[in-house]
Amino acid sequence: MDRMTADDVRSMMIAVADRIIASEQLLTKADRDIGDGDHGLGMTRGFTAVRELLLENTYDDVQSVLAGVGDTLITSMGGASGVVFGLLFRAGAQGLLPSDVLTVPIAADHFERSTREISRRGGATIGDKTMLDALHPAVESLRRSSEAGDTLAYAFRGAAIAAGEGTDRSKDLVARFGKAMTLGERSLGFPDAGAVSTTIIFTAMAEWITANNEHPTTSAQGEV
Amino acid sequence: MRKFINEPRQVARETLEGFLAVYGDRFTQVPGSLAVAKRIPADKVAIVSGGGSGHEPVWLEYIGPGFADAVCQGDIFAAPAPRSIVRAAKAVERGRGILFVYGNYSGDRLNFDLAAEELQAEGHEVLTVRVADDVAAAPPERANDRRGIAGGFFVSKIAGAASEVGLDLKSVQELATLAADRTRSMGVASAGGTIPGTEEPTFVLPDGKMEIGMGMHGEAGVRRADMATADETVDQMVRLIMGDRSLSPDEKACVLVNGLGATTRAELLIIARRTARVLDQAGIRIHDLQVGDFATSQEMHGFSISVFGLTPELQKLYDAPGRTSFFSGANRH
């Protein structure tokens, strides 16, 4: 599969929402280790609202799906995570012309723009022990896949793996941003909770694309 | 669980409902958000504050004559979303512009900045003052990384008073920024608070230990030390605060001894007694001394001390009328 319709993207994002909601306990624990423990709650609230939005709407272009997801996260979550994960889907869509399909190059462009905007607004950079430590390698992997002409399934699997590796590396980083910042050395040994969420998102996207590879235009299994 | 609450996820909403049950004659909920606005906003610069809930009276109760015109709550310890902030601001904007006053946390910055951009796109004037008074959070050369804690009270007082006397947006922002620049705080805690719905406190200290410089969400401080007496602890904290920004001989100070949630009134008065004494001995003239729970962190056992150095203009604004649910005016005149 080298292209997905707007409806495919909608179905994929419902699968992402389901996966985040199912990961609430894991995210709560990851955040409690070096934060205040509210990340799981916030992400669940945001993606529950995303799920409702997507089940109630149909879309003609990919950017409307992604911007809708982003707006919903920003509005429903609050906190730093609401804006950061909202921008992950909204910021990339804002600068791009509406397209009726998602391809690897469009995905790479989207997440590259999102990453820049998250970094610009939040003020964090790679190595600060934030979600950027997972997102940045994932986007680099997407870019490489775009240049190599990889399929969507291959490109997103590569991005998910890169995000996971980035998350693992974040264990060895001392937090230089957010509420974990003042923990200093005490933040060592734990991954950043936002990086964990980022990996879950890319993994769920990769798995949906892989599972629906043969019937790229049919809706997601298990959608209600 | 020992908290007298209902459904943990409803704590922020029910806290706001309780506030309105008591003060509903003067304030009203902004529809579609956890925000409260004055019923009859005056024709002046609109002061809008907000942040995560769970720190009551911050920010919910920082509203009143001479204080904020609208306050916007997020969930427990989480910044409010941009749409809530926009609604709160529009409820009190009267064509003189909007000043955001909030604590310097990444979540608050991200959400208030998006709200400011949305309001500006609609033609409103918006300026911002961030409170970053916690000297324990970062060294002076990285003062922009510092968190906002109880010293935000002084910034709110000055912003509210400057707006009340009819100054324009830019002037109100400048005076509130000056107040923020001249305020330093530090906290200490011997036990952490627990977020409703979670089982563990945000941090656990071994028996007999205290954390000097503890943040409002349980963020680590400058050092962990053996529990000491009130006097010894105050002496250490005042030294750290004054070491960060010393007061000139002709500079008077307002001082706030703040309880973090579970500290008794008696403890706070004992702490205030010593704080006043050591500052007196250092030759500092205390213009006003406030004691109470002005910014809390659930049932955290601890306190913070804030010192605000006055200029003649700031003193006039501090002494101007101002009232909230927890503050009725200066104690010393």
mmCIF file of C-alpha atoms in Angstrom, chain B residues 13-262:
data_model
loop_
_atom_site.group_PDB
_atom_site.id
_atom_site.type_symbol
_atom_site.label_atom_id
_atom_site.label_comp_id
_atom_site.label_asym_id
_atom_site.label_seq_id
_atom_site.Cartn_x
_atom_site.Cartn_y
_atom_site.Cartn_z
ATOM 1 C CA ARG B 13 -15.510 20.913 38.945
ATOM 2 C CA GLU B 14 -16.955 20.373 42.415
ATOM 3 C CA THR B 15 -14.367 22.702 43.974
ATOM 4 C CA LEU B 16 -15.514 25.407 41.573
ATOM 5 C CA GLU B 17 -19.168 24.685 42.371
ATOM 6 C CA GLY B 18 -18.374 25.039 46.045
ATOM 7 C CA PHE B 19 -16.649 28.366 45.455
ATOM 8 C CA LEU B 20 -19.733 29.617 43.623
ATOM 9 C CA ALA B 21 -22.040 28.315 46.370
ATOM 10 C CA VAL B 22 -20.208 30.681 48.719
ATOM 11 C CA TYR B 23 -19.315 33.622 46.432
ATOM 12 C CA GLY B 24 -21.890 33.269 43.664
ATOM 13 C CA ASP B 25 -23.328 36.718 44.350
ATOM 14 C CA ARG B 26 -20.160 38.297 42.932
ATOM 15 C CA PHE B 27 -18.834 35.700 40.504
ATOM 16 C CA THR B 28 -20.311 33.445 37.880
ATOM 17 C CA GLN B 29 -19.128 30.384 35.971
ATOM 18 C CA VAL B 30 -18.080 30.931 32.367
ATOM 19 C CA PRO B 31 -20.178 28.477 30.316
ATOM 20 C CA GLY B 32 -18.328 25.512 28.860
ATOM 21 C CA SER B 33 -15.220 25.838 31.022
ATOM 22 C CA LEU B 34 -13.857 25.544 34.536
ATOM 23 C CA ALA B 35 -13.554 29.334 34.670
ATOM 24 C CA VAL B 36 -15.076 31.971 36.908
ATOM 25 C CA ALA B 37 -15.625 35.622 36.006
ATOM 26 C CA LYS B 38 -16.784 38.727 37.835
ATOM 27 C CA ARG B 39 -20.506 39.224 37.353
ATOM 28 C CA ILE B 40 -20.053 42.892 36.431
ATOM 29 C CA PRO B 41 -16.585 43.469 34.941
ATOM 30 C CA ALA B 42 -15.341 47.048 35.235
ATOM 31 C CA ASP B 43 -14.194 49.228 32.332
ATOM 32 C CA LYS B 44 -10.477 48.558 32.753
ATOM 33 C CA VAL B 45 -7.704 46.217 31.651
ATOM 34 C CA ALA B 46 -8.948 42.663 32.182
ATOM 35 C CA ILE B 47 -6.717 40.582 34.447
ATOM 36 C CA VAL B 48 -7.022 36.872 33.664
ATOM 37 C CA SER B 49 -5.206 34.220 35.695
ATOM 38 C CA GLY B 50 -5.271 30.472 35.661
ATOM 39 C CA GLY B 51 -3.488 27.184 35.864
ATOM 40 C CA GLY B 52 -3.919 23.670 37.118
ATOM 41 C CA SER B 53 -6.326 23.184 39.992
ATOM 42 C CA GLY B 54 -5.369 21.462 43.216
ATOM 43 C CA HIS B 55 -3.455 24.471 44.601
ATOM 44 C CA GLU B 56 -6.422 26.293 46.116
ATOM 45 C CA PRO B 57 -6.763 29.186 46.659
ATOM 46 C CA VAL B 58 -4.529 29.415 43.532
ATOM 47 C CA TRP B 59 -5.896 30.368 40.987
ATOM 48 C CA LEU B 60 -9.608 29.957 41.512
ATOM 49 C CA GLU B 61 -9.803 32.335 44.461
ATOM 50 C CA TYR B 62 -7.398 34.995 43.140
ATOM 51 C CA ILE B 63 -10.454 36.814 41.842
ATOM 52 C CA GLY B 64 -12.034 39.877 43.395
ATOM 53 C CA PRO B 65 -11.853 43.671 43.541
ATOM 54 C CA GLY B 66 -8.209 44.641 43.044
ATOM 55 C CA PHE B 67 -7.338 41.130 41.865
ATOM 56 C CA ALA B 68 -8.162 39.055 38.769
ATOM 57 C CA ASP B 69 -11.355 39.665 36.783
ATOM 58 C CA ALA B 70 -11.526 36.063 35.593
ATOM 59 C CA VAL B 71 -9.728 32.878 36.572
ATOM 60 C CA CYS B 72 -9.493 29.700 34.593
ATOM 61 C CA GLN B 73 -8.902 26.291 36.165
ATOM 62 C CA GLY B 74 -7.454 23.208 34.548
ATOM 63 C CA ASP B 75 -7.733 19.705 35.877
ATOM 64 C CA ILE B 76 -5.680 18.806 38.946
ATOM 65 C CA PHE B 77 -2.103 20.024 38.332
ATOM 66 C CA ALA B 78 -2.798 20.420 34.576
ATOM 67 C CA ALA B 79 -3.007 23.704 32.677
ATOM 68 C CA PRO B 80 -6.407 24.780 31.314
ATOM 69 C CA ALA B 81 -7.014 24.332 27.577
ATOM 70 C CA PRO B 82 -6.811 27.385 25.259
ATOM 71 C CA ARG B 83 -10.551 27.441 24.576
ATOM 72 C CA SER B 84 -11.363 27.781 28.296
ATOM 73 C CA ILE B 85 -8.860 30.601 28.657
ATOM 74 C CA VAL B 86 -10.297 32.400 25.618
ATOM 75 C CA ARG B 87 -13.826 32.125 27.008
ATOM 76 C CA ALA B 88 -12.749 33.403 30.416
ATOM 77 C CA ALA B 89 -10.933 36.368 28.837
ATOM 78 C CA LYS B 90 -13.853 37.306 26.601
ATOM 79 C CA ALA B 91 -16.217 37.235 29.575
ATOM 80 C CA VAL B 92 -14.399 40.181 31.178
ATOM 81 C CA GLU B 93 -12.695 42.041 28.315
ATOM 82 C CA ARG B 94 -13.998 45.614 27.988
ATOM 83 C CA GLY B 95 -11.925 46.951 25.104
ATOM 84 C CA ARG B 96 -8.941 47.938 27.278
ATOM 85 C CA GLY B 97 -6.980 44.752 26.626
ATOM 86 C CA ILE B 98 -6.221 41.549 28.516
ATOM 87 C CA LEU B 99 -3.314 40.765 30.831
ATOM 88 C CA PHE B 100 -2.540 37.104 31.500
ATOM 89 C CA VAL B 101 -0.914 36.453 34.887
ATOM 90 C CA TYR B 102 0.118 32.857 35.576
ATOM 91 C CA GLY B 103 2.875 30.615 36.882
ATOM 92 C CA ASN B 104 5.876 29.794 34.721
ATOM 93 C CA TYR B 105 5.193 26.130 33.828
ATOM 94 C CA SER B 106 5.549 24.670 30.341
ATOM 95 C CA GLY B 107 1.916 23.503 30.227
ATOM 96 C CA ASP B 108 0.609 26.915 31.211
ATOM 97 C CA ARG B 109 2.892 28.703 28.738
ATOM 98 C CA LEU B 110 1.795 26.449 25.854
ATOM 99 C CA ASN B 111 -1.920 26.819 26.544
ATOM 100 C CA PHE B 112 -1.942 30.534 27.414
ATOM 101 C CA ASP B 113 0.205 31.325 24.354
ATOM 102 C CA LEU B 114 -2.255 29.537 22.052
ATOM 103 C CA ALA B 115 -5.127 31.376 23.757
ATOM 104 C CA ALA B 116 -3.324 34.715 23.334
ATOM 105 C CA GLU B 117 -2.806 34.056 19.619
ATOM 106 C CA GLU B 118 -6.461 33.172 19.175
ATOM 107 C CA LEU B 119 -7.592 36.335 20.982
ATOM 108 C CA GLN B 120 -5.126 38.507 19.044
ATOM 109 C CA ALA B 121 -6.374 37.027 15.770
ATOM 110 C CA GLU B 122 -9.823 38.302 16.755
ATOM 111 C CA GLY B 123 -8.456 41.783 17.412
ATOM 112 C CA HIS B 124 -7.976 41.717 21.180
ATOM 113 C CA GLU B 125 -4.847 43.093 22.783
ATOM 114 C CA VAL B 126 -3.150 40.533 25.020
ATOM 115 C CA LEU B 127 0.014 40.790 27.126
ATOM 116 C CA THR B 128 1.479 38.286 29.563
ATOM 117 C CA VAL B 129 3.273 38.250 32.902
ATOM 118 C CA ARG B 130 4.680 34.944 34.145
ATOM 119 C CA VAL B 131 5.439 34.378 37.796
ATOM 120 C CA ALA B 132 8.829 32.701 38.350
ATOM 121 C CA ASP B 133 9.629 33.378 41.996
ATOM 122 C CA ASP B 134 10.966 29.999 43.179
ATOM 123 C CA VAL B 135 14.695 30.498 43.724
ATOM 124 C CA ALA B 136 15.131 26.744 44.305
ATOM 125 C CA ALA B 137 14.023 25.815 40.790
ATOM 126 C CA ALA B 138 17.035 27.171 38.890
ATOM 127 C CA PRO B 139 20.111 29.353 39.447
ATOM 128 C CA PRO B 140 19.833 33.133 38.820
ATOM 129 C CA GLU B 141 21.374 32.877 35.327
ATOM 130 C CA ARG B 142 18.485 30.584 34.354
ATOM 131 C CA ALA B 143 15.788 32.619 36.124
ATOM 132 C CA ASN B 144 13.460 32.076 33.145
ATOM 133 C CA ASP B 145 13.328 28.369 34.062
ATOM 134 C CA ARG B 146 12.041 29.112 37.542
ATOM 135 C CA ARG B 147 8.606 27.982 38.661
ATOM 136 C CA GLY B 148 5.860 30.209 39.956
ATOM 137 C CA ILE B 149 4.853 29.548 43.575
ATOM 138 C CA ALA B 150 3.200 31.546 46.367
ATOM 139 C CA GLY B 151 4.939 34.820 45.442
ATOM 140 C CA GLY B 152 2.416 35.040 42.627
ATOM 141 C CA PHE B 153 0.178 36.600 45.263
ATOM 142 C CA PHE B 154 2.196 39.822 45.135
ATOM 143 C CA VAL B 155 2.164 39.890 41.335
ATOM 144 C CA SER B 156 -1.610 39.421 41.301
ATOM 145 C CA LYS B 157 -2.069 42.124 43.922
ATOM 146 C CA ILE B 158 -0.051 44.651 41.916
ATOM 147 C CA ALA B 159 -1.579 43.719 38.533
ATOM 148 C CA GLY B 160 -5.080 44.002 39.980
ATOM 149 C CA ALA B 161 -4.407 47.328 41.702
ATOM 150 C CA ALA B 162 -2.712 48.842 38.642
ATOM 151 C CA SER B 163 -5.653 47.847 36.487
ATOM 152 C CA GLU B 164 -8.140 49.161 39.043
ATOM 153 C CA VAL B 165 -6.654 52.683 38.993
ATOM 154 C CA GLY B 166 -7.234 52.792 35.247
ATOM 155 C CA LEU B 167 -3.736 52.399 33.814
ATOM 156 C CA ASP B 168 -3.421 51.117 30.255
ATOM 157 C CA LEU B 169 -2.459 47.547 29.350
ATOM 158 C CA LYS B 170 1.226 48.246 28.772
ATOM 159 C CA SER B 171 1.598 50.082 32.101
ATOM 160 C CA VAL B 172 -0.222 47.355 34.021
ATOM 161 C CA GLN B 173 2.043 44.750 32.445
ATOM 162 C CA GLU B 174 5.168 46.752 33.285
ATOM 163 C CA LEU B 175 4.193 47.152 36.932
ATOM 164 C CA ALA B 176 3.213 43.481 37.297
ATOM 165 C CA THR B 177 6.520 42.491 35.661
ATOM 166 C CA LEU B 178 8.370 44.751 38.087
ATOM 167 C CA ALA B 179 6.571 43.060 40.992
ATOM 168 C CA ALA B 180 7.484 39.634 39.592
ATOM 169 C CA ASP B 181 11.132 40.672 39.193
ATOM 170 C CA ARG B 182 11.274 41.820 42.812
ATOM 171 C CA THR B 183 9.680 38.716 44.358
ATOM 172 C CA ARG B 184 11.618 35.690 45.593
ATOM 173 C CA SER B 185 10.266 32.572 47.292
ATOM 174 C CA MET B 186 11.342 29.235 48.606
ATOM 175 C CA GLY B 187 9.412 26.256 49.972
ATOM 176 C CA VAL B 188 10.202 23.377 52.278
ATOM 177 C CA ALA B 189 8.219 20.206 52.920
ATOM 178 C CA SER B 190 8.320 17.205 55.220
ATOM 179 C CA ALA B 191 5.541 15.206 53.532
ATOM 180 C CA GLY B 192 3.964 15.214 50.083
ATOM 181 C CA GLY B 193 0.378 15.608 48.949
ATOM 182 C CA THR B 194 -1.618 13.051 46.964
ATOM 183 C CA ILE B 195 -3.464 13.799 43.739
ATOM 184 C CA PRO B 196 -7.117 12.715 44.085
ATOM 185 C CA GLY B 197 -7.622 9.360 42.413
ATOM 186 C CA THR B 198 -4.020 8.233 42.883
ATOM 187 C CA GLU B 199 -2.783 6.116 45.745
ATOM 188 C CA GLU B 200 0.736 7.449 46.250
ATOM 189 C CA PRO B 201 1.849 10.930 47.294
ATOM 190 C CA THR B 202 3.684 12.889 44.583
ATOM 191 C CA PHE B 203 6.888 12.272 46.546
ATOM 192 C CA VAL B 204 7.893 10.292 49.627
ATOM 193 C CA LEU B 205 10.443 11.482 52.151
ATOM 194 C CA PRO B 206 12.055 9.180 54.674
ATOM 195 C CA ASP B 207 11.043 9.844 58.295
ATOM 196 C CA GLY B 208 12.971 12.683 59.841
ATOM 197 C CA LYS B 209 13.862 14.290 56.507
ATOM 198 C CA MET B 210 12.701 17.449 54.799
ATOM 199 C CA GLU B 211 13.159 18.745 51.262
ATOM 200 C CA ILE B 212 14.366 22.334 51.035
ATOM 201 C CA GLY B 213 13.200 24.048 47.888
ATOM 202 C CA MET B 214 10.337 21.634 47.243
ATOM 203 C CA GLY B 215 8.096 22.639 44.324
ATOM 204 C CA MET B 216 4.327 22.939 44.300
ATOM 205 C CA HIS B 217 3.879 19.588 42.556
ATOM 206 C CA GLY B 218 6.445 17.718 44.605
ATOM 207 C CA GLU B 219 9.335 18.692 42.338
ATOM 208 C CA ALA B 220 12.680 18.136 43.992
ATOM 209 C CA GLY B 221 14.386 21.068 45.691
ATOM 210 C CA VAL B 222 17.941 22.164 46.367
ATOM 211 C CA ARG B 223 18.692 19.594 49.028
ATOM 212 C CA ARG B 224 17.295 16.962 51.331
ATOM 213 C CA ALA B 225 18.167 17.567 54.939
ATOM 214 C CA ASP B 226 17.447 16.258 58.428
ATOM 215 C CA MET B 227 14.351 17.759 60.008
ATOM 216 C CA ALA B 228 15.279 20.861 61.939
ATOM 217 C CA THR B 229 13.422 23.241 64.249
ATOM 218 C CA ALA B 230 11.176 25.940 62.812
ATOM 219 C CA ASP B 231 13.756 28.632 63.661
ATOM 220 C CA GLU B 232 16.664 26.759 62.064
ATOM 221 C CA THR B 233 14.622 26.026 58.941
ATOM 222 C CA VAL B 234 13.470 29.641 58.582
ATOM 223 C CA ASP B 235 17.048 30.883 58.994
ATOM 224 C CA GLN B 236 18.264 28.623 56.179
ATOM 225 C CA MET B 237 15.446 29.629 53.863
ATOM 226 C CA VAL B 238 15.754 33.356 54.486
ATOM 227 C CA ARG B 239 19.489 33.080 53.818
ATOM 228 C CA LEU B 240 18.832 31.348 50.468
ATOM 229 C CA ILE B 241 16.135 33.866 49.484
ATOM 230 C CA MET B 242 18.156 36.937 50.437
ATOM 231 C CA GLY B 243 21.253 35.423 48.823
ATOM 232 C CA ASP B 244 19.379 35.387 45.537
ATOM 233 C CA ARG B 245 18.210 38.973 45.677
ATOM 234 C CA SER B 246 19.325 41.225 48.503
ATOM 235 C CA LEU B 247 17.253 44.246 49.453
ATOM 236 C CA SER B 248 18.806 47.696 49.395
ATOM 237 C CA PRO B 249 18.821 49.583 52.731
ATOM 238 C CA ASP B 250 15.955 51.867 51.728
ATOM 239 C CA GLU B 251 13.822 49.073 50.282
ATOM 240 C CA LYS B 252 10.814 47.956 52.304
ATOM 241 C CA ALA B 253 9.508 44.416 51.933
ATOM 242 C CA CYS B 254 6.203 42.585 51.948
ATOM 243 C CA VAL B 255 6.542 39.086 53.339
ATOM 244 C CA LEU B 256 4.278 36.064 52.902
ATOM 245 C CA VAL B 257 4.465 32.949 55.069
ATOM 246 C CA ASN B 258 2.426 30.420 53.129
ATOM 247 C CA GLY B 259 1.105 27.025 54.207
ATOM 248 C CA LEU B 260 1.266 24.250 51.603
ATOM 249 C CA GLY B 261 -1.911 22.473 52.680
ATOM 250 C CA ALA B 262 -1.438 20.451 55.870
#
